[in-house]
Coordinates of N, CA and C in Angstrom, one line a residue:
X10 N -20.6 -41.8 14.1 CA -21.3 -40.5 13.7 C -20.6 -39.3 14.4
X11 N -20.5 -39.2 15.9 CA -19.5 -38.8 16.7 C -18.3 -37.6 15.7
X12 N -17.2 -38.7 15.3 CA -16.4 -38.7 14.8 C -16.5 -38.0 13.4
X13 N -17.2 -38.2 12.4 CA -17.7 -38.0 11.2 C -18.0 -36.7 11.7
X14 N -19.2 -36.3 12.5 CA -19.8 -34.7 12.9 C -18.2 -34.0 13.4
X15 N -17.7 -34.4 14.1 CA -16.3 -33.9 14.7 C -15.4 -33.4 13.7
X16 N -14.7 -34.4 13.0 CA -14.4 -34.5 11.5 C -15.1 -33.4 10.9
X17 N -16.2 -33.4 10.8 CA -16.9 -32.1 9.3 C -16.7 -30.8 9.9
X18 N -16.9 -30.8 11.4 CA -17.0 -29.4 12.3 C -15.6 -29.0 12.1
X19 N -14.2 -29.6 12.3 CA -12.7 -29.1 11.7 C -13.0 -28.7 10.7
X20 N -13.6 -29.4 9.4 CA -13.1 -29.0 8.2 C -13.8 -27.7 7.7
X21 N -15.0 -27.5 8.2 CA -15.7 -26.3 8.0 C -14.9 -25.1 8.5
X22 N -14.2 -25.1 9.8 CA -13.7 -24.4 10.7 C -12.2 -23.8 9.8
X23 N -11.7 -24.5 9.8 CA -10.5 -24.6 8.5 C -11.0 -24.0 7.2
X24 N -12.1 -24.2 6.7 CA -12.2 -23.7 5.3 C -12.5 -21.9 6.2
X25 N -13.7 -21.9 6.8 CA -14.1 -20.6 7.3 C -12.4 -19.5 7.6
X26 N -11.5 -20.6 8.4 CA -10.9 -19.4 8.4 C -9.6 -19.1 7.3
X27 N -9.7 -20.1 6.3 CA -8.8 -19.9 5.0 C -9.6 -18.2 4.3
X28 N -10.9 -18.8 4.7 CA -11.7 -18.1 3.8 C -11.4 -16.6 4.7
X29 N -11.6 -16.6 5.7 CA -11.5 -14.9 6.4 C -9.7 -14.2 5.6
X30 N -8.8 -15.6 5.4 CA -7.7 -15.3 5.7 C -7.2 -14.1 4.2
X31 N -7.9 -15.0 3.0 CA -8.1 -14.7 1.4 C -8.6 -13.3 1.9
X32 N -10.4 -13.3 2.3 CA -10.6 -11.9 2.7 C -10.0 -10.7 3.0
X33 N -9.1 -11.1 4.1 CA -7.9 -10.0 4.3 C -7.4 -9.7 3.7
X34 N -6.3 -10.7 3.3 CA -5.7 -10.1 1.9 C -6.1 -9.8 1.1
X35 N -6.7 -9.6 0.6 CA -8.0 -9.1 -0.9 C -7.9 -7.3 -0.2
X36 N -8.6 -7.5 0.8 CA -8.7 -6.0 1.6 C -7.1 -5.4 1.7
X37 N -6.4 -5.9 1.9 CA -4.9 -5.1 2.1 C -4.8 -5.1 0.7
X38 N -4.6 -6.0 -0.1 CA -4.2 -5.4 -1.5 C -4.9 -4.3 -2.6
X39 N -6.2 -4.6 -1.7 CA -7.2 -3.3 -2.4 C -6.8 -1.7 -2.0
X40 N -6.5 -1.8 -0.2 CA -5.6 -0.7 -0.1 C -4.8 -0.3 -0.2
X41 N -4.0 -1.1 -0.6 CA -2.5 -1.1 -1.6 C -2.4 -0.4 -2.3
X42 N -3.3 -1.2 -3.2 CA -3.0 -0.5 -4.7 C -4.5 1.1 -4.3
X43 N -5.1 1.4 -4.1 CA -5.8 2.4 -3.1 C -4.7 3.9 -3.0
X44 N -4.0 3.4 -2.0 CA -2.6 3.9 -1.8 C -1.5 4.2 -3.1
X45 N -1.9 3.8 -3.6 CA -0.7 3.6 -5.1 C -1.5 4.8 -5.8
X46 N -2.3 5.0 -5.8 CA -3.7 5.7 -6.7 C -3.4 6.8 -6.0
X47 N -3.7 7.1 -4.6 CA -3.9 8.5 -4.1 C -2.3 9.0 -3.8
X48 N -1.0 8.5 -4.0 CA 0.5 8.4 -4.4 C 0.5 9.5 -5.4
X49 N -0.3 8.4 -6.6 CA 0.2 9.0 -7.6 C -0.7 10.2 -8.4
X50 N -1.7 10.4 -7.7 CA -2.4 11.3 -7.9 C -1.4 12.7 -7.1
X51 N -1.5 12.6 -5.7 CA -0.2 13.5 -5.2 C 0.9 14.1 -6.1
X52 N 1.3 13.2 -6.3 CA 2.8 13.3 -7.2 C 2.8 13.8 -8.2
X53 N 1.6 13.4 -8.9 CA 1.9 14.0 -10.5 C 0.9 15.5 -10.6
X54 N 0.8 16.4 -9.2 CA 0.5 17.7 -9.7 C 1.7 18.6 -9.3
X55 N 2.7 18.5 -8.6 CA 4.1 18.8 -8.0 C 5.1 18.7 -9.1
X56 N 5.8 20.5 -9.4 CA 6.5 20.6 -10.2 C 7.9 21.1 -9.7
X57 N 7.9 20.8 -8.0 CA 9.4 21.2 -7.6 C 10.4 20.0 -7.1
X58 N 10.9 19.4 -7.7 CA 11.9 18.2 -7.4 C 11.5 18.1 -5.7
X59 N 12.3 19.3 -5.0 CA 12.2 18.9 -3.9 C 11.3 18.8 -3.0
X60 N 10.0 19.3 -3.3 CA 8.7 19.1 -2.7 C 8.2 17.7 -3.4
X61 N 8.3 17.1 -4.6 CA 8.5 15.9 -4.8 C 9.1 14.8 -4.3
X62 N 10.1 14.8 -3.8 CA 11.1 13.8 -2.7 C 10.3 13.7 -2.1
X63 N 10.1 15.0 -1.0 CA 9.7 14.6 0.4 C 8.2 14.3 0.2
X64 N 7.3 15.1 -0.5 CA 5.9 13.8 -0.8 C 6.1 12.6 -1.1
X65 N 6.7 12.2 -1.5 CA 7.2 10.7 -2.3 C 7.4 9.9 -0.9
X66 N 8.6 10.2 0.1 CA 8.8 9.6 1.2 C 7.9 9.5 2.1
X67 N 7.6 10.6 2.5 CA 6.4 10.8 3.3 C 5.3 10.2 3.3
X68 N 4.6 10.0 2.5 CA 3.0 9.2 1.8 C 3.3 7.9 1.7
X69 N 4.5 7.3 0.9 CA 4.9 5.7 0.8 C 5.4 5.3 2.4
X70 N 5.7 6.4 3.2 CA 6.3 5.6 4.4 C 4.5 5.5 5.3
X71 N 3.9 6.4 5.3 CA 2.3 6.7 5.8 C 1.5 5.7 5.4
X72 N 1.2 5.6 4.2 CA 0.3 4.9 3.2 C 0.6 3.3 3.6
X73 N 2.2 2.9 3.3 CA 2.1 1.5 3.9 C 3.1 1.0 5.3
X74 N 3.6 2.1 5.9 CA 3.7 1.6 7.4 C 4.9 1.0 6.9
X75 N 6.1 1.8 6.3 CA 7.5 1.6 6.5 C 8.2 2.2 7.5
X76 N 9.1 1.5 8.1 CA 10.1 2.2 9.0 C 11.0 3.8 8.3
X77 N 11.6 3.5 7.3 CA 11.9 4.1 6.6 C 12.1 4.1 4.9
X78 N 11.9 5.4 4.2 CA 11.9 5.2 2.7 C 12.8 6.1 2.3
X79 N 13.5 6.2 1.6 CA 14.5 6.9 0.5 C 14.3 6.9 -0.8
X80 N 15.2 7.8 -1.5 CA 14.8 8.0 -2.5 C 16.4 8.2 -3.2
X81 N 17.3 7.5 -3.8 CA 18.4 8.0 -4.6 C 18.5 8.1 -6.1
X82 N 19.1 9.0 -6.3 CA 19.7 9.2 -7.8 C 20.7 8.7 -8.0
X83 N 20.9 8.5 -9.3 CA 22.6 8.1 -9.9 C 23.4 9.3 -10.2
X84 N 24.2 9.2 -10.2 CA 24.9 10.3 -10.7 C 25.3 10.5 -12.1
X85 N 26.0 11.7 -12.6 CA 26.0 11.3 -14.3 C 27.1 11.0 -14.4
X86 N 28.3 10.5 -13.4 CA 29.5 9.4 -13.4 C 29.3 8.0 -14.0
X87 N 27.4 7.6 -13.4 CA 27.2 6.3 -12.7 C 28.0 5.4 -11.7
X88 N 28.6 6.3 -11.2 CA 29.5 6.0 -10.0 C 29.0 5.3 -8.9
X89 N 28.0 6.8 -8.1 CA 27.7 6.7 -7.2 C 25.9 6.5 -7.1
X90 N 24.9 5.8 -5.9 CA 23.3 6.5 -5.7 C 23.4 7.5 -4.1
X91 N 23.0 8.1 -5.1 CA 22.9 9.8 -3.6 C 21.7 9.8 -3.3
X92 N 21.4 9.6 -2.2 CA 20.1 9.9 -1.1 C 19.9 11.5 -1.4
X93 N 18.8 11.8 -2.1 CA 18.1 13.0 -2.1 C 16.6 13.0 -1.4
X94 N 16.2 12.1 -0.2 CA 15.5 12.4 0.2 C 14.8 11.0 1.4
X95 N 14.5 11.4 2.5 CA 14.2 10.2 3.8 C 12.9 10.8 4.5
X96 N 12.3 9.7 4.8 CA 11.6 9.9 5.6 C 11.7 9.6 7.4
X97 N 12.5 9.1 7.6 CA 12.8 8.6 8.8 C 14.3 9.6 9.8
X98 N 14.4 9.3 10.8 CA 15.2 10.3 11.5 C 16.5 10.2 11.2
X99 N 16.8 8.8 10.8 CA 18.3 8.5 10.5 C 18.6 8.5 8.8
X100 N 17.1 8.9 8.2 CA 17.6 9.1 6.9 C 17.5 10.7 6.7
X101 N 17.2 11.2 7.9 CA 17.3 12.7 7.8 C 19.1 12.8 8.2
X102 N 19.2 12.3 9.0 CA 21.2 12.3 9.2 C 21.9 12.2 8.2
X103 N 21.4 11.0 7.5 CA 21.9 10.3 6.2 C 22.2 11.8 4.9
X104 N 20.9 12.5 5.3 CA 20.9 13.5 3.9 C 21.8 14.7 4.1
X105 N 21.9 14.9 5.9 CA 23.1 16.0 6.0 C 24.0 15.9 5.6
X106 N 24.5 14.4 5.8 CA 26.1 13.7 5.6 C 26.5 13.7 4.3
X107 N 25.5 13.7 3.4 CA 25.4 13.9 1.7 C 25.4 12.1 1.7
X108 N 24.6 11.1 2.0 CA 25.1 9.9 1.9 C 24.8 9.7 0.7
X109 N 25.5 8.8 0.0 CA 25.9 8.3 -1.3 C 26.2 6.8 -1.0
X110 N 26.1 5.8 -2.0 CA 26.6 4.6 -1.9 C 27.0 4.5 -3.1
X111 N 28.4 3.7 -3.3 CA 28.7 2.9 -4.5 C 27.9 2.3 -5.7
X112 N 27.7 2.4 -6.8 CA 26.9 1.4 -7.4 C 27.4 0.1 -6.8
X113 N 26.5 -1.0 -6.3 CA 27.1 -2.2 -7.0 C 27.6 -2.8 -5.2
X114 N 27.0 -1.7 -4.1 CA 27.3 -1.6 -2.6 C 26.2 -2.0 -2.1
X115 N 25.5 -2.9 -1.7 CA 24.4 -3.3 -0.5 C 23.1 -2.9 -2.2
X116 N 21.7 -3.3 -1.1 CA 21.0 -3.5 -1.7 C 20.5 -2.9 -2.7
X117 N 20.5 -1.0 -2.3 CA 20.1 -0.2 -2.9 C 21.1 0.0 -4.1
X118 N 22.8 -0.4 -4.2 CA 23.9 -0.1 -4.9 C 23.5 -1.3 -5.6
X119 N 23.4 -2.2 -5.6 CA 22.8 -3.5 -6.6 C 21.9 -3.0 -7.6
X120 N 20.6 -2.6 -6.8 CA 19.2 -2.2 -7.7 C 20.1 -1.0 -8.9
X121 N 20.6 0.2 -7.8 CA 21.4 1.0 -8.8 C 22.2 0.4 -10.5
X122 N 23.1 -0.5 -9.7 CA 24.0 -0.5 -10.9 C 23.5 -1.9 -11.8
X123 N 22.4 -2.8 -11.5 CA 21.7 -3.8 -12.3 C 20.7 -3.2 -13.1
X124 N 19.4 -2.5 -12.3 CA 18.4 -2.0 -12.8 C 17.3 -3.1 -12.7
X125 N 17.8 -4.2 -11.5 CA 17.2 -5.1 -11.1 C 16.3 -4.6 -9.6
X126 N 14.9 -5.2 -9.6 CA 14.6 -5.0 -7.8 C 15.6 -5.9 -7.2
X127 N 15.5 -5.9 -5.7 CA 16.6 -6.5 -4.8 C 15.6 -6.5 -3.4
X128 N 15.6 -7.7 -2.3 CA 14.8 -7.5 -1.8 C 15.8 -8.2 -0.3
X129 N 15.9 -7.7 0.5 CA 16.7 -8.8 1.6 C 15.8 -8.6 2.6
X130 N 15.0 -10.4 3.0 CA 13.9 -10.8 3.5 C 14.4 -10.4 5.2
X131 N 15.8 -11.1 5.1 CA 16.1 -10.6 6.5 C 17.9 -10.4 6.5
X132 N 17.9 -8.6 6.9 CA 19.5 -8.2 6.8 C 20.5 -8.9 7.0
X133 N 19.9 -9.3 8.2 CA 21.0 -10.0 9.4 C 21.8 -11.4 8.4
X134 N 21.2 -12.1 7.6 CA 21.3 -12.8 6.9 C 21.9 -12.1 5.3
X135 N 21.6 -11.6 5.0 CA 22.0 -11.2 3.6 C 22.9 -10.4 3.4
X136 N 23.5 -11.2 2.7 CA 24.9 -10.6 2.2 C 25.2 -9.5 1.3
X137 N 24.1 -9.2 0.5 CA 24.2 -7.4 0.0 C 23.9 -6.7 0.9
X138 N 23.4 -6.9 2.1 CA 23.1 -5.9 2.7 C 24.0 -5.0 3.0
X139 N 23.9 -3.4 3.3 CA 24.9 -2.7 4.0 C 24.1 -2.5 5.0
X140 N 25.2 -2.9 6.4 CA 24.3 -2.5 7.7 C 24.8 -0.9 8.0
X141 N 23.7 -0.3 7.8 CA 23.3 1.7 8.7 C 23.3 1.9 9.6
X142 N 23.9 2.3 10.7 CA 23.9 2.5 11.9 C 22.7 3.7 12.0
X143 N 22.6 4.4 11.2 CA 21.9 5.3 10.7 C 20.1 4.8 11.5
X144 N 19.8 3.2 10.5 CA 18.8 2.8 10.3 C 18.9 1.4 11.6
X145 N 19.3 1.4 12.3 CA 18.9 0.2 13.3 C 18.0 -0.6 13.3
X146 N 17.1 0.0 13.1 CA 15.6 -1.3 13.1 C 15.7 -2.1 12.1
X147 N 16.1 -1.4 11.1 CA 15.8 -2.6 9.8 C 15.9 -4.0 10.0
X148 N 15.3 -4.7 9.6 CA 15.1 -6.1 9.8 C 14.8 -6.8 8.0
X149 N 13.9 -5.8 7.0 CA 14.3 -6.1 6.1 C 13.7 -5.0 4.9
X150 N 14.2 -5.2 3.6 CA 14.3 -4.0 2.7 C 14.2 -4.3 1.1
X151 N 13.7 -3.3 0.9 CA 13.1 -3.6 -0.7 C 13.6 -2.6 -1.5
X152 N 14.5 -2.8 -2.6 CA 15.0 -1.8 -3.6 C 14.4 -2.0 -4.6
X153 N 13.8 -0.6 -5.4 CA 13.1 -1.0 -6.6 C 13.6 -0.3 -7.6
X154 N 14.0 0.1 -9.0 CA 14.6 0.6 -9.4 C 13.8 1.7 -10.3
X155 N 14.1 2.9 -10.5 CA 13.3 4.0 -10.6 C 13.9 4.2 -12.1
X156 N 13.4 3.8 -13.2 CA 13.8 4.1 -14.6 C 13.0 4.9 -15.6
X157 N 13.8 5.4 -16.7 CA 12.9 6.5 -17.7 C 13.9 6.1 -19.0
X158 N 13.2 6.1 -20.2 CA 13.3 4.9 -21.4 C 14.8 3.8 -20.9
X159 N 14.1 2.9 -20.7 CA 15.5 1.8 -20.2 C 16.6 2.6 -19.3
X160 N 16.7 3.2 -18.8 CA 18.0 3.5 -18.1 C 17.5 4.0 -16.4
X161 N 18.1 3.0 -15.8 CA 18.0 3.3 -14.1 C 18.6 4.5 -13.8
X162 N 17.9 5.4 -13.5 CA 18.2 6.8 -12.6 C 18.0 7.2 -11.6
X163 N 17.8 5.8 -10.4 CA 17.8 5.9 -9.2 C 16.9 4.8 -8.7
X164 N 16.8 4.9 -7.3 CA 16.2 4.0 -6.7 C 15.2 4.4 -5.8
X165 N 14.5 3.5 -5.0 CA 12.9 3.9 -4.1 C 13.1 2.9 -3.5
X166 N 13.7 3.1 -2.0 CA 14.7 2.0 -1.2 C 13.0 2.3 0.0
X167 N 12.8 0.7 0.7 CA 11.4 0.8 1.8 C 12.7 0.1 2.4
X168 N 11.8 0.5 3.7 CA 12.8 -0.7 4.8 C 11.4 -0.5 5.7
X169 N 12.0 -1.8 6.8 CA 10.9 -2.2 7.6 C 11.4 -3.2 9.0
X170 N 10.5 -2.4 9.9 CA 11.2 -3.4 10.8 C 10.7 -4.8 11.7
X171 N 9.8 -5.1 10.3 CA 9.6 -6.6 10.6 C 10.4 -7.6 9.4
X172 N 11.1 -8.8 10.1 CA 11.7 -9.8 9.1 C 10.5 -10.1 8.2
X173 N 11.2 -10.1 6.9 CA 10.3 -11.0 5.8 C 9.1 -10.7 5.2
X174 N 9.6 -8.8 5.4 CA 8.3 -7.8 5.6 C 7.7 -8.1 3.7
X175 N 8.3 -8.3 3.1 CA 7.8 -8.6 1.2 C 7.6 -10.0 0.8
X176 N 7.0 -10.1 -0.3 CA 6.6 -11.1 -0.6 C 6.3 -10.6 -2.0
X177 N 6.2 -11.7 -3.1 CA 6.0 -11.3 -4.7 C 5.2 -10.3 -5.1
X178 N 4.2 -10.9 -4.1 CA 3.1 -9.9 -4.8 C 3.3 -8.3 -4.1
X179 N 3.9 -7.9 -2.9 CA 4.7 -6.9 -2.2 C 5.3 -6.4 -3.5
X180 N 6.2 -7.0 -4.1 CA 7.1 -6.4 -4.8 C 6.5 -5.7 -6.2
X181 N 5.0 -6.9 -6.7 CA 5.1 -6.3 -8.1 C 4.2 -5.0 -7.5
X182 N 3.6 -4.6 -6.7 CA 2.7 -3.6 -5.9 C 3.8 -2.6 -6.1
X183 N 4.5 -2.3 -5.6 CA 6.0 -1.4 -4.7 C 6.6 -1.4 -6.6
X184 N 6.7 -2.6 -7.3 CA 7.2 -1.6 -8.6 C 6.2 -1.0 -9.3
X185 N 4.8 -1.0 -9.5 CA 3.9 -0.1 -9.8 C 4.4 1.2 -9.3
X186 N 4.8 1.2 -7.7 CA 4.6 2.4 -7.0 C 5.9 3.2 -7.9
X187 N 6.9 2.5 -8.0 CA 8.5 2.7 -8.6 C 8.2 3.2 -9.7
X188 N 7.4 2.9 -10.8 CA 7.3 3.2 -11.9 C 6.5 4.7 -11.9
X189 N 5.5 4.8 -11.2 CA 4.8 6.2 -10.5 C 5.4 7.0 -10.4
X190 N 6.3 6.8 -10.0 CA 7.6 7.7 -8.6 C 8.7 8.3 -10.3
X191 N 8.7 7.4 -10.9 CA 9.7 7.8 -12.0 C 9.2 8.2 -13.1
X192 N 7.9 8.2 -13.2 CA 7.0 8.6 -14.4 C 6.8 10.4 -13.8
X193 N 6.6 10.9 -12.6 CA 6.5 12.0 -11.6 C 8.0 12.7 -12.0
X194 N 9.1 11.8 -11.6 CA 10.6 12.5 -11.7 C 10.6 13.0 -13.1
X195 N 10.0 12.0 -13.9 CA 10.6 12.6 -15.6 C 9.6 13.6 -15.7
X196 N 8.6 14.2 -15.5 CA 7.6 15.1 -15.6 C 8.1 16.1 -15.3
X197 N 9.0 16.0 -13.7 CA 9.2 17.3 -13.1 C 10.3 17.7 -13.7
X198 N 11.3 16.8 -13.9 CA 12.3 17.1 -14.3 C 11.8 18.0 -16.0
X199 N 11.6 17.7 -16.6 CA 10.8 18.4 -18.0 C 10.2 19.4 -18.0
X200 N 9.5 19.9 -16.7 CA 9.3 20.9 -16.0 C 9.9 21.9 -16.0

C-alpha cells in the first residue's frame, strides 16, 4: 500500500506540474500574440517609412525580449538586402556602414533571395550563418520574409541571445508578426 500511495503521490505530482507547465505556455502565447495586436495596431497608423522602421524594431525587440531586430529591403537589382533599420547598438553601427548583404549570404540573404523563413537554432553550428562582429551575442536567429502579392521585398531578421531561442510555433507567431510588418510597408509605401 506504501508503495502504491508513493507511486500515485509521483504521478499526481508529474501530472500537476505538466499541467502548470501547458499553463505557461498558454499565458506566453496569449501574450504573444497580445503583442502581435498592440504591433500592429502601432504600425498601421504611421505614414512615414522611417518612423515605421524604428517602431517596427523597437516594439518587436520590447514586446518579445530580443537581443536585436532589423529590418532589410531588397533592392530593385535583387542583388543586395540593406538594413534600413536596428534596434540594437551594433545594428545601429551596421546602419551607418550602410550594411547590405548579398542575396543568398547567411540567414537573412537566404530568407532574401528564397522568400523562405530561415531559422539557425544555434550560430555557432549553422552553416548559413554570417558571423557580425557587429552582433556578438547572438546565439540564435530567426529570418522571416516580409512579402506584398508573392514577391519578397525584405526581411524581419530577430536575434537572441539564448541558443535554441525558436521553436514552430515561435515561428508561425513571428510570421504573423512578418506579414503585419509588410501589410504596414505596403500601406505606407502607397502613402
Amino acid at each position: 500500500l506504501e508503495s502504491l500511495s508513493n507511486e500515485l503521490e509521483q504521478r499526481v505530482q508529474e501530472r500537476t506540474a505538466a499541467l502548470a507547465l501547458a499553463n505557461q505556455q498558454t499565458s506566453n502565447r496569449a501574450a504573444q500574440l497580445q503583442a502581435i495586436t498592440q504591433i500592429s495596431e502601432a504600425i498601421a497608423v504611421l505614414q512615414d517609412l522611417g518612423e515605421l522602421f524604428i517602431t517596427i524594431t523597437t516594439l518587436v525587440s520590447e514586446r518579445f525580449d530580443f537581443y536585436h531586430v532589423g529590418i532589410f529591403l531588397v533592392d530593385t537589382d535583387r542583388e543586395f538586402a540593406i538594413l534600413q533599420a536596428a534596434n540594437s547598438a551594433g545594428g545601429q553601427e551596421m546602419l551607418k556602414r550602410g550594411h547590405r548583404l548579398k542575396l543568398g549570404t547567411g540567414v537573412v540573404g537566404y530568407t532574401a533571395q528564397t522568400g523562405l523563413p530561415r531559422i539557425a537554432l544555434d550560430v555557432g553550428a549553422d552553416a548559413v550563418f554570417f558571423d557580425n562582429p557587429n552582433l556578438p551575442n547572438t546565439r540564435s536567429e530567426a529570418a522571416l520574409p516580409l512579402k506584398t502579392r508573392n514577391e519578397t521585398i525584405g526581411v524581419l531578421d530577430v536575434q537572441s541571445v539564448q541558443p535554441g531561442a525558436f521553436n514552430d510555433e515561435d515561428l508561425q507567431l513571428l510570421a504573423t508578426l512578418a506579414n503585419q510588418v509588410s501589410i504596414a510597408l505596403e500601406n505606407t509605401r502607397l502613402l
